Coordinates of C-alpha atoms and ligand atoms in Angstrom, one line a residue:
M1213 CA 0.1 -9.9 -3.4
K1214 CA 1.5 -9.4 -6.9
I1215 CA 0.5 -6.7 -9.1
I1216 CA 0.1 -8.0 -12.7
S1217 CA -1.4 -6.9 -16.2
V1218 CA -4.5 -8.3 -18.0
A1219 CA -2.3 -10.1 -20.4
Q1220 CA -0.5 -11.6 -17.4
M1221 CA -3.7 -12.5 -15.8
K1222 CA -4.9 -14.3 -19.0
A1223 CA -1.5 -16.0 -19.1
A1224 CA -1.9 -17.1 -15.6
E1225 CA -5.4 -18.5 -16.2
C1226 CA -4.0 -20.4 -19.5
Y1227 CA -1.4 -21.9 -17.0
A1228 CA -3.8 -23.1 -14.5
I1229 CA -6.0 -24.7 -17.2
E1230 CA -3.1 -26.3 -18.8
H1231 CA -2.4 -27.8 -15.2
G1232 CA -5.8 -29.4 -14.7
I1233 CA -7.8 -26.5 -13.2
S1234 CA -10.6 -25.8 -15.7
A1235 CA -12.1 -22.0 -16.3
L1236 CA -15.3 -23.3 -14.7
R1237 CA -13.4 -24.3 -11.7
L1238 CA -11.4 -20.9 -11.5
M1239 CA -14.9 -19.1 -11.8
E1240 CA -16.5 -21.4 -9.0
N1241 CA -13.4 -20.7 -7.0
A1242 CA -13.5 -16.9 -7.7
G1243 CA -17.3 -16.5 -7.1
T1244 CA -17.1 -18.7 -3.9
A1245 CA -14.1 -16.9 -2.4
A1246 CA -15.6 -13.5 -3.1
A1247 CA -19.0 -14.7 -1.5
G1248 CA -17.1 -15.8 1.6
I1249 CA -15.4 -12.4 1.9
I1250 CA -18.7 -10.5 1.4
A1251 CA -20.6 -12.6 3.8
E1252 CA -17.8 -12.0 6.4
I1253 CA -17.7 -8.3 6.0
V1254 CA -21.4 -7.9 5.5
L1255 CA -22.1 -10.1 8.7
E1256 CA -19.8 -8.2 10.6
A1257 CA -21.5 -5.1 9.4
F1258 CA -25.2 -6.0 9.8
A1259 CA -24.9 -8.9 12.1
Q1260 CA -27.9 -10.4 10.3
K1261 CA -28.7 -12.1 6.8
T1262 CA -29.1 -9.3 4.2
V1263 CA -30.8 -8.8 1.1
C1264 CA -28.3 -8.0 -1.9
A1265 CA -28.6 -7.3 -5.7
V1266 CA -25.8 -8.8 -7.9
V1267 CA -25.5 -6.9 -11.1
C1268 CA -24.1 -9.2 -13.8
G1269 CA -22.6 -8.6 -17.2
A1270 CA -22.5 -11.2 -20.2
G1271 CA -18.9 -12.0 -19.6
N1272 CA -17.0 -14.0 -17.3
N1273 CA -17.0 -11.2 -14.7
G1274 CA -20.9 -11.7 -14.9
G1275 CA -20.1 -15.4 -14.6
D1276 CA -18.3 -14.8 -11.1
G1277 CA -21.5 -12.8 -10.1
F1278 CA -23.7 -15.7 -10.6
V1279 CA -21.6 -17.9 -8.3
V1280 CA -21.6 -15.2 -5.7
A1281 CA -25.3 -15.1 -6.1
R1282 CA -25.8 -18.9 -5.6
R1283 CA -23.2 -18.9 -2.7
L1284 CA -24.9 -15.9 -0.8
H1285 CA -28.3 -17.5 -1.5
E1286 CA -27.0 -20.8 0.0
A1287 CA -25.9 -18.7 3.1
G1288 CA -29.2 -17.6 3.5
H1289 CA -29.1 -14.1 2.2
T1290 CA -31.9 -12.8 -0.1
V1291 CA -30.6 -12.4 -3.5
T1292 CA -31.6 -10.6 -6.7
V1293 CA -29.6 -11.0 -10.0
V1294 CA -29.6 -7.9 -12.4
L1295 CA -28.6 -8.7 -15.9
A1296 CA -27.1 -5.6 -16.9
A1297 CA -26.1 -6.5 -20.5
G1298 CA -28.4 -9.1 -21.8
E1299 CA -28.1 -13.1 -21.2
P1300 CA -24.8 -14.3 -20.4
R1301 CA -22.6 -15.1 -23.4
T1302 CA -19.6 -16.9 -22.6
E1303 CA -19.5 -20.7 -21.9
E1304 CA -18.7 -20.6 -18.4
A1305 CA -21.1 -17.7 -17.6
V1306 CA -24.1 -19.6 -19.3
A1307 CA -23.2 -22.7 -17.0
M1308 CA -23.1 -20.6 -13.9
F1309 CA -26.3 -18.8 -14.8
R1310 CA -28.0 -22.2 -15.3
K1311 CA -27.0 -23.2 -11.7
L1312 CA -28.8 -20.4 -10.2
P1313 CA -31.3 -21.6 -7.6
K1314 CA -34.9 -21.1 -8.1
G1315 CA -34.9 -18.8 -4.9
V1316 CA -32.9 -16.3 -6.6
T1317 CA -34.9 -13.5 -8.5
V1318 CA -33.5 -12.5 -11.9
L1319 CA -34.4 -9.0 -13.1
R1320 CA -33.5 -8.4 -17.0
Y1321 CA -32.6 -4.9 -17.5
T1322 CA -35.7 -2.9 -18.9
E1323 CA -36.8 0.5 -19.8
D1324 CA -38.6 0.1 -16.5
S1325 CA -35.9 1.6 -14.3
A1326 CA -38.2 1.6 -11.1
E1327 CA -37.8 -2.3 -10.9
Y1328 CA -34.3 -2.5 -10.6
G1329 CA -34.1 0.6 -8.7
R1330 CA -36.3 -0.9 -6.2
A1331 CA -34.0 -3.9 -6.3
F1332 CA -31.0 -1.7 -5.2
T1333 CA -32.7 0.5 -2.6
G1334 CA -34.3 -2.6 -1.1
S1335 CA -30.8 -4.1 -0.8
S1336 CA -28.1 -3.5 2.0
M1337 CA -25.4 -4.0 -0.2
L1338 CA -24.6 -4.5 -4.0
V1339 CA -22.4 -6.6 -5.9
D1340 CA -20.6 -5.4 -9.2
A1341 CA -20.1 -8.1 -11.4
V1342 CA -20.7 -6.4 -14.7
F1343 CA -17.0 -5.8 -16.3
G1344 CA -13.6 -7.0 -15.0
T1345 CA -10.4 -7.3 -16.8
G1346 CA -12.4 -7.3 -20.0
F1347 CA -13.5 -3.6 -19.9
H1348 CA -12.0 -1.1 -22.2
G1349 CA -13.7 2.1 -23.6
E1350 CA -16.7 3.8 -22.5
V1351 CA -19.8 3.0 -20.4
E1352 CA -22.9 3.6 -22.4
G1353 CA -26.6 3.0 -22.5
A1354 CA -28.3 0.6 -20.0
C1355 CA -24.9 0.2 -18.1
A1356 CA -24.5 4.0 -17.7
E1357 CA -28.0 4.3 -16.2
L1358 CA -27.4 1.1 -14.1
F1359 CA -24.2 2.1 -12.7
D1360 CA -25.4 5.8 -12.0
A1361 CA -28.2 4.0 -10.1
M1362 CA -25.9 1.7 -8.2
N1363 CA -23.6 4.8 -7.4
A1364 CA -26.4 6.9 -6.3
S1365 CA -28.3 4.1 -4.3
G1366 CA -26.2 4.8 -1.1
R1367 CA -25.5 1.2 -0.7
P1368 CA -22.1 -0.3 -0.2
I1369 CA -20.9 -1.8 -3.5
F1370 CA -18.6 -4.8 -3.7
A1371 CA -16.8 -4.9 -6.9
L1372 CA -15.7 -8.5 -8.5
D1373 CA -12.1 -8.1 -9.8
M1374 CA -12.4 -4.5 -11.0
P1375 CA -14.9 -1.8 -10.4
S1376 CA -16.9 -1.8 -13.8
G1377 CA -15.8 1.0 -16.1
A1378 CA -12.3 1.0 -14.8
N1379 CA -9.3 -0.1 -17.1
A1380 CA -7.3 -3.0 -15.4
D1381 CA -4.2 -2.0 -17.0
T1382 CA -4.3 1.8 -17.3
G1383 CA -6.3 2.8 -14.4
E1384 CA -8.5 5.1 -16.5
T1385 CA -12.2 5.2 -15.7
A1386 CA -15.1 5.9 -18.1
A1387 CA -17.7 8.1 -17.1
H1388 CA -20.4 6.4 -14.9
A1389 CA -18.0 4.0 -13.7
V1390 CA -18.9 2.1 -10.5
C1391 CA -17.5 3.6 -7.3
A1392 CA -17.0 0.4 -5.0
A1393 CA -16.4 0.5 -1.2
A1394 CA -14.3 -2.7 -1.7
T1395 CA -13.0 -4.6 -4.7
I1396 CA -12.2 -8.2 -4.4
T1397 CA -9.6 -9.0 -6.9
F1398 CA -8.7 -12.6 -8.2
A1399 CA -5.3 -14.1 -7.9
A1400 CA -3.4 -11.1 -8.0
A1401 CA -3.7 -7.0 -7.8
K1402 CA -4.2 -5.3 -11.3
Q1403 CA -1.8 -2.7 -12.6
G1404 CA -4.8 -0.4 -13.1
Q1405 CA -5.8 -0.9 -9.3
M1406 CA -2.7 1.0 -8.4
K1407 CA -3.3 4.2 -10.4
A1408 CA -5.8 7.0 -9.7
P1409 CA -8.8 7.4 -10.5
A1410 CA -9.4 3.7 -10.7
S1411 CA -7.5 3.2 -7.3
V1412 CA -10.2 5.4 -5.9
H1413 CA -13.0 3.6 -7.5
C1414 CA -11.6 0.3 -6.1
G1415 CA -12.2 1.2 -2.4
R1416 CA -10.6 -1.3 -0.3
L1417 CA -8.6 -3.7 -2.2
L1418 CA -9.0 -7.3 -1.0
L1419 CA -7.4 -10.5 -2.7
A1420 CA -9.2 -13.7 -3.3
E1421 CA -7.2 -16.7 -4.2
I1422 CA -8.8 -18.8 -6.7
G1423 CA -6.4 -21.8 -7.3
I1424 CA -4.1 -20.3 -9.8
P1425 CA -0.5 -21.9 -8.8
D1426 CA 2.1 -19.4 -7.7
E1427 CA 4.3 -20.4 -10.5
G1428 CA 1.5 -19.4 -13.0
L1429 CA 2.2 -15.7 -12.1
P1430 CA 5.1 -13.7 -13.4
R1431 CA 8.1 -14.1 -10.8
D1432 CA 9.4 -10.6 -11.1
A1433 CA 6.0 -8.7 -10.7
T1434 CA 5.9 -6.0 -8.3
E1435 CA 4.5 -6.9 -4.9
L1436 CA 1.9 -4.9 -3.3
L1437 CA 2.4 -4.4 0.4
D1438 CA -0.2 -5.9 2.7
R1439 CA -0.9 -7.5 5.9
A1440 CA 0.7 -10.7 4.8
L1441 CA 4.0 -8.9 4.1
L1442 CA 3.6 -7.1 7.6
D1443 CA 3.1 -10.6 9.2
R1444 CA 6.4 -11.5 7.4
A1445 CA 8.3 -8.6 8.5
L1446 CA 7.4 -8.0 12.2
P1447 CA 9.0 -10.1 14.7
V1448 CA 6.9 -11.4 17.6
R1449 CA 8.0 -10.0 20.8
T1450 CA 9.2 -12.8 22.9
A1451 CA 8.2 -12.9 26.8
D1452 CA 11.9 -13.3 27.8
S1453 CA 13.0 -10.3 25.7
N1454 CA 14.4 -7.0 26.9
K1455 CA 15.4 -3.7 25.4
G1456 CA 18.4 -4.7 24.2
S1457 CA 16.5 -7.2 22.0
Y1458 CA 15.2 -4.4 20.0
G1459 CA 18.2 -2.5 19.2
H1460 CA 19.6 1.0 19.6
L1461 CA 18.7 3.5 16.9
L1462 CA 20.9 6.8 16.6
C1463 CA 19.2 9.5 14.8
L1464 CA 21.5 12.3 13.4
C1465 CA 18.6 14.8 12.6
G1466 CA 17.7 18.3 13.3
S1467 CA 19.3 21.9 13.4
R1468 CA 18.5 25.2 14.5
R1469 CA 16.1 25.7 11.9
Y1470 CA 14.4 22.4 12.2
P1471 CA 14.4 21.1 15.8
G1472 CA 10.9 19.2 15.2
A1473 CA 12.6 16.9 12.7
A1474 CA 14.6 15.3 15.7
Y1475 CA 11.7 15.1 17.7
M1476 CA 9.5 13.5 14.9
S1477 CA 12.0 10.8 13.8
G1478 CA 13.0 9.9 17.1
M1479 CA 9.5 9.5 18.6
A1480 CA 8.5 7.7 15.4
A1481 CA 11.2 5.1 15.9
A1482 CA 10.2 4.7 19.6
R1483 CA 6.5 4.3 18.5
C1484 CA 7.5 1.5 16.1
G1485 CA 9.1 -0.7 18.8
A1486 CA 13.1 0.3 18.9
G1487 CA 14.5 -0.8 22.2
L1488 CA 16.6 2.4 22.4
V1489 CA 16.6 5.5 20.6
T1490 CA 19.0 8.4 20.8
V1491 CA 18.8 11.6 18.8
G1492 CA 22.3 13.1 18.1
V1493 CA 21.6 16.7 17.6
P1494 CA 23.6 20.1 17.6
E1495 CA 24.0 21.0 21.0
V1496 CA 21.9 24.0 20.7
L1497 CA 18.8 21.6 20.5
W1498 CA 19.5 19.5 23.5
G1499 CA 17.6 21.3 26.1
V1500 CA 14.5 21.9 23.7
L1501 CA 14.5 18.1 23.1
A1502 CA 15.4 16.9 26.4
A1503 CA 12.4 18.8 27.8
R1504 CA 10.0 17.3 25.1
M1505 CA 11.2 13.7 25.1
S1506 CA 11.4 11.3 27.9
E1507 CA 11.9 7.8 26.2
V1508 CA 14.2 9.2 23.4
M1509 CA 17.6 10.0 24.7
V1510 CA 19.3 13.1 23.5
L1511 CA 23.2 13.3 22.5
P1512 CA 24.3 16.9 22.1
L1513 CA 27.1 17.2 19.4
P1514 CA 29.4 19.8 18.1
Q1515 CA 27.6 22.3 16.1
T1516 CA 28.3 25.0 13.3
A1517 CA 27.7 28.7 13.7
A1518 CA 24.6 28.3 12.0
G1519 CA 23.4 25.6 14.3
G1520 CA 23.9 22.5 12.1
L1521 CA 26.0 19.5 12.8
S1522 CA 29.7 20.1 12.6
L1523 CA 32.5 18.0 11.1
A1524 CA 34.0 18.1 14.4
A1525 CA 31.2 15.6 15.5
L1526 CA 32.6 12.8 13.5
D1527 CA 34.7 10.9 15.9
E1528 CA 32.2 11.2 18.5
V1529 CA 29.3 9.8 16.3
L1530 CA 31.4 7.0 15.2
A1531 CA 32.3 6.0 18.5
F1532 CA 28.5 6.2 19.7
A1533 CA 27.3 4.4 16.4
E1534 CA 29.6 1.3 17.5
K1535 CA 26.8 0.3 19.9
C1536 CA 23.8 1.0 17.7
S1537 CA 22.0 -1.3 15.2
C1538 CA 20.9 1.4 13.0
V1539 CA 21.7 5.1 12.2
L1540 CA 19.3 7.4 10.7
I1541 CA 20.7 10.5 9.1
G1542 CA 19.2 13.5 7.5
C1543 CA 16.0 14.6 8.8
G1544 CA 16.1 18.5 9.4
L1545 CA 19.9 18.5 9.1
S1546 CA 20.0 21.7 6.9
P1547 CA 21.8 22.0 3.8
E1548 CA 25.1 23.6 5.1
S1549 CA 28.2 22.3 3.2
E1550 CA 29.9 21.3 6.5
T1551 CA 27.1 19.2 7.6
A1552 CA 27.0 17.6 4.1
A1553 CA 30.5 16.8 4.3
L1554 CA 30.1 15.1 7.7
V1555 CA 27.3 13.1 6.2
R1556 CA 29.4 11.8 3.2
E1557 CA 32.5 11.0 5.8
L1558 CA 29.9 9.0 7.9
L1559 CA 28.6 7.1 4.9
L1560 CA 32.1 6.0 4.1
R1561 CA 32.9 5.2 7.7
L1562 CA 29.7 3.5 9.0
R1563 CA 28.7 -0.2 9.1
G1564 CA 25.5 -1.8 9.4
T1565 CA 22.0 -0.2 8.5
V1566 CA 22.0 3.4 7.6
V1567 CA 18.8 5.3 6.7
L1568 CA 19.4 8.3 4.7
D1569 CA 16.5 11.0 4.3
A1570 CA 16.1 14.7 3.4
D1571 CA 19.5 16.6 3.8
G1572 CA 21.2 13.3 4.2
I1573 CA 20.2 12.5 0.8
N1574 CA 20.8 16.0 -0.5
A1575 CA 24.6 15.7 0.7
C1576 CA 24.9 13.0 -2.0
A1577 CA 23.7 14.7 -4.8
G1578 CA 26.7 15.0 -7.0
H1579 CA 28.6 12.3 -4.9
I1580 CA 27.0 9.3 -5.9
D1581 CA 30.3 7.6 -5.6
V1582 CA 30.0 7.9 -1.9
L1583 CA 26.9 5.8 -2.0
R1584 CA 28.9 3.1 -4.0
A1585 CA 31.9 3.2 -1.7
S1586 CA 29.8 3.1 1.5
R1587 CA 29.9 -0.5 3.3
A1588 CA 26.8 0.3 5.0
D1589 CA 23.4 -1.2 4.3
L1590 CA 21.7 1.9 2.9
V1591 CA 18.1 2.7 2.7
L1592 CA 17.3 6.0 0.9
T1593 CA 13.8 7.6 1.4
P1594 CA 13.6 10.4 -1.3
H1595 CA 10.7 12.2 -2.5
P1596 CA 10.7 13.0 -6.2
G1597 CA 12.3 16.1 -5.8
E1598 CA 15.4 14.6 -3.8
M1599 CA 15.3 11.6 -6.3
G1600 CA 15.9 14.1 -9.2
R1601 CA 18.7 15.8 -7.4
L1602 CA 20.3 12.4 -6.7
C1603 CA 20.1 11.1 -10.3
G1604 CA 20.3 14.5 -12.3
K1605 CA 16.6 14.5 -13.3
T1606 CA 13.6 16.8 -12.6
A1607 CA 11.2 15.7 -10.3
A1608 CA 8.9 15.7 -13.5
E1609 CA 11.1 13.1 -15.0
V1610 CA 11.1 10.8 -12.1
Q1611 CA 7.4 11.0 -11.7
A1612 CA 7.0 10.0 -15.5
D1613 CA 9.0 6.8 -14.8
R1614 CA 8.8 6.0 -11.1
E1615 CA 9.4 2.4 -11.4
G1616 CA 12.2 2.6 -13.9
C1617 CA 14.2 5.5 -11.6
A1618 CA 13.6 3.3 -8.3
V1619 CA 14.7 0.0 -9.8
S1620 CA 17.6 1.3 -11.6
F1621 CA 19.0 3.4 -9.0
A1622 CA 18.5 0.7 -6.5
R1623 CA 20.4 -1.9 -8.6
E1624 CA 23.2 0.3 -9.9
N1625 CA 24.2 1.8 -6.3
G1626 CA 23.4 -1.4 -4.4
V1627 CA 20.8 0.3 -2.2
T1628 CA 17.2 0.0 -1.0
L1629 CA 15.4 3.0 -2.4
V1630 CA 11.9 4.1 -1.1
L1631 CA 10.5 6.5 -3.7
K1632 CA 7.7 8.5 -1.8
G1633 CA 4.7 9.8 -3.4
A1634 CA 1.2 8.4 -4.2
G1635 CA 1.9 4.6 -4.5
T1636 CA 5.1 4.7 -2.7
L1637 CA 7.8 2.3 -4.3
I1638 CA 10.2 0.2 -2.4
A1639 CA 13.1 -1.0 -4.7
A1640 CA 15.6 -3.5 -3.5
A1641 CA 19.1 -3.9 -4.8
D1642 CA 18.3 -7.3 -5.8
G1643 CA 15.7 -6.3 -8.3
R1644 CA 12.6 -6.8 -5.9
L1645 CA 10.0 -4.1 -6.2
F1646 CA 7.3 -3.3 -3.9
Q1647 CA 4.4 -0.9 -4.1
N1648 CA 2.2 0.7 -1.3
N1649 CA -1.5 1.6 -1.7
T1650 CA -2.1 3.1 1.8
G1651 CA -2.0 6.6 2.6
N1652 CA -3.3 9.9 1.1
P1653 CA -2.8 13.7 0.4
G1654 CA -3.1 14.5 4.0
L1655 CA 0.4 13.4 4.3
A1656 CA 1.7 16.3 1.9
K1657 CA 3.0 18.3 4.9
G1658 CA 6.3 19.0 6.3
G1659 CA 7.2 16.2 8.9
S1660 CA 5.6 13.3 7.2
G1661 CA 8.8 12.4 5.9
D1662 CA 10.5 12.6 9.3
I1663 CA 8.1 10.3 10.7
L1664 CA 8.3 7.8 7.9
A1665 CA 12.2 7.6 8.1
G1666 CA 12.0 7.3 12.0
M1667 CA 9.4 4.5 11.4
T1668 CA 11.9 2.6 8.9
S1669 CA 14.9 3.0 11.2
G1670 CA 13.0 2.1 14.4
L1671 CA 12.1 -1.1 12.7
A1672 CA 15.4 -1.6 11.1
A1673 CA 17.0 -1.2 14.5
Q1674 CA 15.1 -4.2 15.7
G1675 CA 17.1 -6.4 13.3
I1676 CA 14.3 -6.5 10.6
D1677 CA 15.8 -6.8 7.1
P1678 CA 16.2 -3.2 5.8
V1679 CA 13.8 -4.0 3.0
L1680 CA 11.2 -5.3 4.8
A1681 CA 11.6 -2.6 7.6
A1682 CA 11.1 -0.1 4.8
C1683 CA 8.0 -1.8 3.3
A1684 CA 6.4 -2.4 6.6
A1685 CA 7.2 1.2 7.6
V1686 CA 5.7 2.6 4.5
H1687 CA 2.5 0.7 4.8
I1688 CA 2.1 1.4 8.5
H1689 CA 2.8 4.9 7.8
G1690 CA 0.0 5.1 5.2
L1691 CA -2.6 3.1 7.3
A1692 CA -2.0 5.7 10.2
A1693 CA -2.4 8.4 7.8
D1694 CA -5.8 6.9 6.4
R1695 CA -7.0 6.8 9.9
C1696 CA -6.0 10.4 10.6
A1697 CA -7.7 11.4 7.3
E1698 CA -10.9 9.7 8.4
K1699 CA -10.9 11.4 11.9
Q1700 CA -9.5 14.8 11.1
S1701 CA -9.7 15.3 7.4
Q1702 CA -6.8 15.5 5.0
Y1703 CA -6.8 19.1 5.5
A1704 CA -6.4 19.4 9.2
M1705 CA -4.5 16.2 10.1
L1706 CA -0.8 16.8 11.3
P1707 CA 2.0 14.3 10.9
T1708 CA 2.3 14.1 14.6
D1709 CA -1.2 13.0 14.6
L1710 CA 0.0 9.7 13.2
F1711 CA 1.7 9.0 16.7
S1712 CA -1.7 8.4 18.1
E1713 CA -2.8 6.1 15.2
I1714 CA 0.1 3.8 15.0
P1715 CA -0.5 1.7 18.3
Q1716 CA -4.0 0.7 17.2
I1717 CA -2.5 -0.6 13.9
F1718 CA 0.4 -2.7 15.8
R1719 CA -2.6 -3.8 18.1
D1720 CA -4.5 -5.1 15.1
L1721 CA -1.6 -6.8 14.1
S1722 CA -1.3 -8.4 17.5
R1723 CA 2.4 -8.0 17.6
Ligands
LIG2346 N1 -8.5 -14.5 -15.6 C1 -9.0 -15.4 -14.7 O1 -8.2 -16.3 -14.0 C2 -10.2 -15.5 -14.2 C3 -11.3 -14.5 -14.7 N2 -12.5 -14.5 -14.3 C4 -13.4 -13.4 -14.5 O2 -13.4 -13.2 -15.9 C5 -13.4 -11.5 -16.1 C6 -12.9 -11.4 -17.4 O3 -13.9 -11.7 -18.3 P1 -14.3 -11.5 -19.6 O4 -15.2 -12.2 -20.3 O5 -13.0 -11.1 -20.4 O6 -14.6 -10.0 -19.7 P2 -15.5 -9.1 -18.7 O7 -16.5 -10.0 -17.9 O8 -14.6 -8.1 -17.8 O9 -16.4 -8.2 -19.5 C7 -17.6 -8.5 -20.4 C8 -17.6 -8.2 -21.7 O10 -17.9 -6.8 -21.7 C9 -17.5 -6.4 -23.1 N3 -17.0 -5.0 -23.0 C10 -15.8 -4.6 -22.6 N4 -16.0 -3.1 -22.6 C11 -17.1 -2.9 -22.9 C12 -17.5 -1.6 -22.9 N5 -16.8 -0.4 -22.7 N6 -19.0 -1.4 -23.0 C13 -19.8 -2.7 -23.2 N7 -19.0 -3.6 -23.2 C14 -17.8 -4.0 -23.1 C15 -16.4 -7.3 -23.5 O11 -16.9 -8.1 -24.7 C16 -16.3 -8.2 -22.5 O12 -16.1 -9.7 -22.8 C17 -12.3 -11.4 -15.0 O13 -12.3 -9.7 -14.6 C18 -12.8 -12.2 -13.8 O14 -14.0 -11.5 -13.2 C19 -13.1 -15.8 -14.0 O15 -14.3 -15.9 -13.7 C20 -12.1 -16.1 -12.7 C21 -10.8 -16.4 -13.4
LIG2347 K1 -17.0 -5.6 -11.7

């Protein structure tokens, strides 16, 4: 799904209306789609009809809420509407309010909080339809009290379009802002939903199409990684396929100081379906890794005195790479100048897809000409510090303009650039920009990057377009991390714990 601003959303609404889809129809579509999503989740969770309270504002978000209330009532649920900000004000909201069935109870906010408090605690779930994209500033008075009661009710809250009290452009949240279990956003994700704290208040972000034509949305908008993109990226494994159908990845990773990087990147690639994976490592690591990995093959290579890959490995690597569909360079390589020289020489000589991570990226700092001269299809996966070293900025400067740094670097150097961090960005050389909203601070540990690089390479080795391979890897990496955080906490989870979550994610994708 695309990520757009409030102004772009308004323009899209105008486009739809100019093309014969009325604002009332858009509201009907929004409320009906949202009710369908809620009913599906609720039935799965409660396996029965439920009681729900729909808290409505006076604007069009409230109008959506009236449609949701009607649709849930028609589906057999017991529905109460709470008017949080007095009578509906907009033409569409008034129209939808008048269409509320008699069976829907309407509570007008009064000083008597006991009445609507009972509506909340007597419900299985709540719908937040007070403020959407029209919110700005602070939450005061009745809304502050209502939102506090909603948040304190312990009931799951489904927010329509935005959690009320969160700014749809900036991602700022006012005090008392609603904390939703899920946010059903209309037509496209909103920029504010990608930024903390609003991204946290949103909970799970779900998209509801409301009938706005694609051409009504900005063509060059950033795309949010989602299930639909994974379905696009991941090939179905046909019955007559064999391991040769899924490529051969060579991982040039690891050094005496960092043997685990070779293990983590190699195993991550294998877990993502690559047909064959070989880790090319300094020969000192051969025994350690051969003992630790069965599926992943180990190619011992000439090493430096310090236990890193030596320039003497160049010809052997080039020969081996001839039969590979992707080469990953960098995880745990160590910053030795001889190893860095080997990396640059390989970038000038290799063809096909090459994923560059960690010390592979650092080897290019001050040698951007090598990236530009390379005839490989390059995917770089820097964290902000490595990105800063690449483009002569501090990590703080990179963080201050993540999109600008990623898009300009990818375009100027003709590479795919994965800028890691909260809301990882994937910038393609042709200007496309993707953003991820899975993952959590539990990933802030050594090894997480090795696994992401291995996943990216493992998917690219299967012939998946490198941009889509990077998008899929980033999204799945984050989904696995979210499962680990749920089970083991962000403190205790380890990067290698992701290996036990990745299979379930692929199973859910029924690949
Ligand atoms: N754009 C579309 O294609 C569609 C949008 N729909 C829904 O409409 C809302 C946006 O509706 P809008 O009337 O512009 O504003 P809200 O309903 O979000 O807010 C209501 C009202 O609240 C006032 N307000 C703003 N800030 C505050 C504050 N801090 N305190 C008190 N009151 C505040 C302001 O006057 C707003 O007008 C969008 O999110 C969708 O849910 C359509 O229904 C579907 C198509
Ligand atoms: K809302």
